[in-house]
Every structure is written in C-alpha cells, then in structure tokens.
Short mmCIF file of C-alpha atoms in Angstrom, two decimals:
data_model
loop_
_atom_site.label_atom_id
_atom_site.label_comp_id
_atom_site.label_asym_id
_atom_site.label_seq_id
_atom_site.Cartn_x
_atom_site.Cartn_y
_atom_site.Cartn_z
CA MET F 11 -3.33 6.70 54.60
CA ASN F 12 -4.00 7.78 51.10
CA ASN F 13 -5.87 5.18 49.17
CA LEU F 14 -6.96 7.42 45.79
CA VAL F 15 -6.67 5.73 42.74
CA SER F 16 -6.27 7.49 39.51
CA VAL F 17 -7.83 6.33 36.15
CA PRO F 18 -5.04 6.89 33.47
CA LYS F 19 -6.21 7.33 29.43
CA ASN F 20 -5.79 3.65 28.72
CA GLY F 21 -8.41 2.91 31.50
CA SER F 22 -6.48 0.93 33.40
CA LEU F 23 -6.43 1.33 37.50
CA ALA F 24 -3.09 2.23 39.25
CA ASN F 25 -2.42 2.91 42.66
CA SER F 26 -1.59 6.69 43.49
CA ASN F 27 0.70 5.30 46.48
CA LEU F 28 3.53 3.68 44.29
CA ASN F 29 6.74 5.34 43.68
CA GLN F 30 6.18 7.41 40.41
CA ASN F 31 10.18 7.72 39.90
CA ARG F 32 10.37 4.26 39.18
CA PRO F 33 8.45 2.77 35.86
CA MET F 34 6.69 -0.47 36.23
CA LEU F 35 7.14 -3.20 33.80
CA SER F 36 3.82 -3.31 32.44
CA ASN F 37 4.00 0.54 31.69
CA TRP F 38 7.04 -0.22 29.81
CA LEU F 39 5.50 -2.89 27.89
CA GLU F 40 2.28 -0.92 27.37
CA ASP F 41 4.53 2.04 25.82
CA ILE F 42 6.20 -0.49 23.66
CA PHE F 43 3.08 -1.98 22.00
CA ASN F 44 0.89 1.06 22.15
CA ARG F 45 3.70 2.90 19.45
CA ASP F 46 3.26 3.59 16.24
CA LEU F 47 5.65 0.82 14.45
CA PRO F 48 8.56 2.20 12.86
CA SER F 49 8.30 2.47 9.05
CA VAL F 50 10.86 -0.14 8.85
CA PHE F 51 7.93 -2.69 9.97
CA THR F 52 5.52 -1.67 7.17
CA SER F 53 7.90 -1.30 4.46
CA ASN F 54 9.98 -3.88 2.31
CA PHE F 55 12.75 -5.26 4.25
CA ASN F 56 15.01 -5.16 1.39
CA THR F 57 14.43 -1.96 -0.41
CA GLY F 58 12.53 0.02 2.18
CA MET F 59 9.88 0.39 -0.48
CA THR F 60 6.42 0.98 0.80
CA LEU F 61 3.01 -0.12 -1.00
CA PRO F 62 3.11 2.16 -4.28
CA LYS F 63 0.45 5.01 -3.82
CA VAL F 64 -2.49 5.12 -6.47
CA ASN F 65 -4.94 7.32 -7.63
CA ILE F 66 -8.21 6.51 -8.78
CA LYS F 67 -10.06 8.91 -10.83
CA GLU F 68 -13.60 8.10 -12.63
CA THR F 69 -14.97 10.05 -15.73
CA ALA F 70 -18.31 9.73 -17.56
CA ASP F 71 -16.59 6.55 -19.62
CA ALA F 72 -14.25 4.76 -17.52
CA PHE F 73 -12.09 4.45 -13.98
CA MET F 74 -8.53 5.31 -14.32
CA VAL F 75 -5.98 3.82 -11.71
CA GLU F 76 -2.57 5.56 -11.79
CA MET F 77 0.14 3.77 -9.49
CA ALA F 78 3.37 5.38 -9.27
CA VAL F 79 6.14 2.47 -9.15
CA PRO F 80 9.08 3.84 -10.73
CA GLY F 81 12.37 1.80 -11.70
CA LEU F 82 10.79 -1.25 -12.97
CA GLU F 83 10.01 -2.83 -16.43
CA LYS F 84 6.89 -3.65 -17.98
CA SER F 85 7.73 -7.38 -17.86
CA ASP F 86 7.83 -6.88 -13.79
CA PHE F 87 4.12 -6.54 -13.66
CA HIS F 88 1.15 -9.12 -13.21
CA VAL F 89 -2.02 -7.21 -13.78
CA ALA F 90 -5.16 -9.58 -13.54
CA ILE F 91 -8.86 -9.56 -12.88
CA ASP F 92 -10.37 -12.41 -11.31
CA ASN F 93 -14.38 -12.39 -10.11
CA GLN F 94 -14.48 -8.36 -10.19
CA VAL F 95 -11.20 -7.86 -8.65
CA LEU F 96 -8.33 -6.50 -10.08
CA SER F 97 -4.71 -7.41 -8.77
CA ILE F 98 -1.58 -5.42 -9.58
CA ALA F 99 1.59 -7.29 -8.77
CA THR F 100 5.36 -7.19 -9.19
CA ASP F 101 8.23 -9.40 -8.50
CA ALA F 102 11.57 -7.13 -8.94
CA LYS F 103 14.81 -9.09 -8.75
CA ALA F 104 18.27 -7.08 -8.94
CA GLU F 105 21.63 -8.34 -8.96
CA LYS F 106 24.73 -6.88 -9.18
CA GLU F 107 28.39 -7.49 -8.77
CA TYR F 108 31.45 -5.35 -8.34
CA LYS F 109 34.98 -6.63 -8.67
CA ASP F 110 37.97 -4.53 -7.51
CA GLU F 111 41.86 -6.03 -7.12
CA HIS F 112 41.33 -6.57 -3.51
CA TYR F 113 37.67 -7.85 -3.31
CA THR F 114 34.51 -8.98 -4.71
CA ARG F 115 31.32 -8.07 -3.67
CA ARG F 116 27.81 -9.26 -5.03
CA GLU F 117 24.80 -7.35 -4.15
CA PHE F 118 21.13 -8.83 -4.68
CA GLY F 119 17.65 -7.30 -3.89
CA TYR F 120 14.24 -8.33 -4.12
CA SER F 121 11.09 -6.46 -4.21
CA SER F 122 7.45 -7.23 -4.54
CA PHE F 123 4.06 -6.19 -3.91
CA LYS F 124 0.28 -6.53 -4.49
CA ARG F 125 -2.52 -4.46 -4.89
CA THR F 126 -6.26 -5.37 -5.11
CA PHE F 127 -9.28 -3.53 -5.69
CA THR F 128 -12.91 -4.81 -6.07
CA LEU F 129 -14.44 -3.24 -9.24
CA PRO F 130 -17.99 -1.82 -9.34
CA GLU F 131 -20.35 -3.68 -11.40
CA SER F 132 -20.44 -0.72 -13.93
CA VAL F 133 -16.73 -1.81 -15.20
CA ASN F 134 -16.58 -3.64 -18.87
CA ASP F 135 -13.76 -6.02 -17.84
CA GLU F 136 -13.63 -7.46 -21.57
CA HIS F 137 -11.56 -4.10 -22.48
CA ILE F 138 -9.38 -3.42 -19.96
CA ASN F 139 -5.97 -2.27 -20.72
CA ALA F 140 -2.63 -1.24 -18.78
CA SER F 141 0.21 1.04 -20.15
CA TYR F 142 3.59 1.73 -17.89
CA THR F 143 5.36 5.17 -18.98
CA ASP F 144 7.81 6.97 -17.07
CA GLY F 145 7.34 5.14 -13.66
CA ILE F 146 3.68 5.31 -13.93
CA LEU F 147 1.11 2.47 -14.15
CA ASN F 148 -1.96 3.19 -15.91
CA VAL F 149 -4.72 1.13 -15.93
CA LEU F 150 -8.11 1.95 -18.05
CA LEU F 151 -11.15 0.41 -16.69
CA PRO F 152 -14.07 1.34 -19.35
CA LYS F 153 -17.51 1.40 -18.13
CA LYS F 154 -20.32 -0.66 -19.80
CA GLU F 155 -22.60 1.29 -21.91
CA GLU F 156 -25.52 0.98 -19.95
CA ALA F 157 -23.59 2.65 -17.29
CA LYS F 158 -21.67 5.53 -18.81
CA GLN F 159 -23.71 9.08 -18.00
CA LYS F 160 -25.96 10.51 -20.23
CA PRO F 161 -25.10 14.07 -21.03
CA ALA F 162 -28.29 16.36 -19.79
CA ARG F 163 -31.03 17.31 -22.14
CA SER F 164 -34.24 19.42 -21.74
CA ILE F 165 -37.63 17.81 -21.95
CA ASN F 166 -40.49 19.36 -23.84
CA ILE F 167 -43.69 19.86 -22.01
CA THR F 168 -46.61 19.25 -24.24
#
C-alpha cells in the first residue's frame, strides 16, 4: 500500500492514490479563482476602456502629469485638488440614434474614470493648471520656490 503524499505548488496536501485522470471539484474551483481575471473584469463594461495611462515627469521647477484620454471634450473632465490629493475624473455620455425605413436603433454609452495622486509637499497648489490638446490631458504642478532645485555653483575657499 502506497501512502505517499505529494505537496503541490499551492501548498495543499493531496493523496497520491487518487485517480489522477479525474479532476477534483476543489482543483477545478482553485483553477478558476487562481487565474488572472480576463480584461473584461478590469475594464469599463460599456466601452472596454481601461484606466487611462499616465506619465509623470519631474523637472527642476515642476511636476507634469500627462494622461492619454482621446475622444473626450475639455468639459468632460473634472480636475480637483483636496488636501494634497489631485483627482482627475470624467463622465462621458454618448447617445446615437439611427433610423432606417424598417427599424430604429438607439445606442448609448457611458464611461467614467477617476484617478487620484497624492502630491508631495513641494507642490504649489495655488498655481496648478491643466490643458487638453489632441487627446492628452496635461496637468502642470509647479513647485514652491523653496523646493526648486538651485543650480550648482562653486564656492571659493578663503
């Protein structure tokens, strides 16, 4: 009688005498829940749109946030700052009606997102500005004067 016990990668114990050709219900359920979620669960159900990608750059004078969000209007965005947290959100609604001699079809869509970023203390929140051009939202976060990098200089030895 063979009583060997194998330990699979997931750490659970399995009896090696079980019929290996018949999948166990627990293995099947484990496979379902341990898989990566399909992109449909991580995207907006109406449009397939995922959260927009963001580039953040730092210069000596400011931080710059670039967000790729094509197909929207400036009026679709809500950019706000509250307690050192920058939030960028949008609600976009689209409605189209098609008429033909035999049918009428109406399609509508709704997409929204909200991204938030905790700002460093060095940001001068009184002078933040945003622009939207060619599908790119740009948010300029200027630094406070005392936080700006000073140019290198030589010190004379006396």
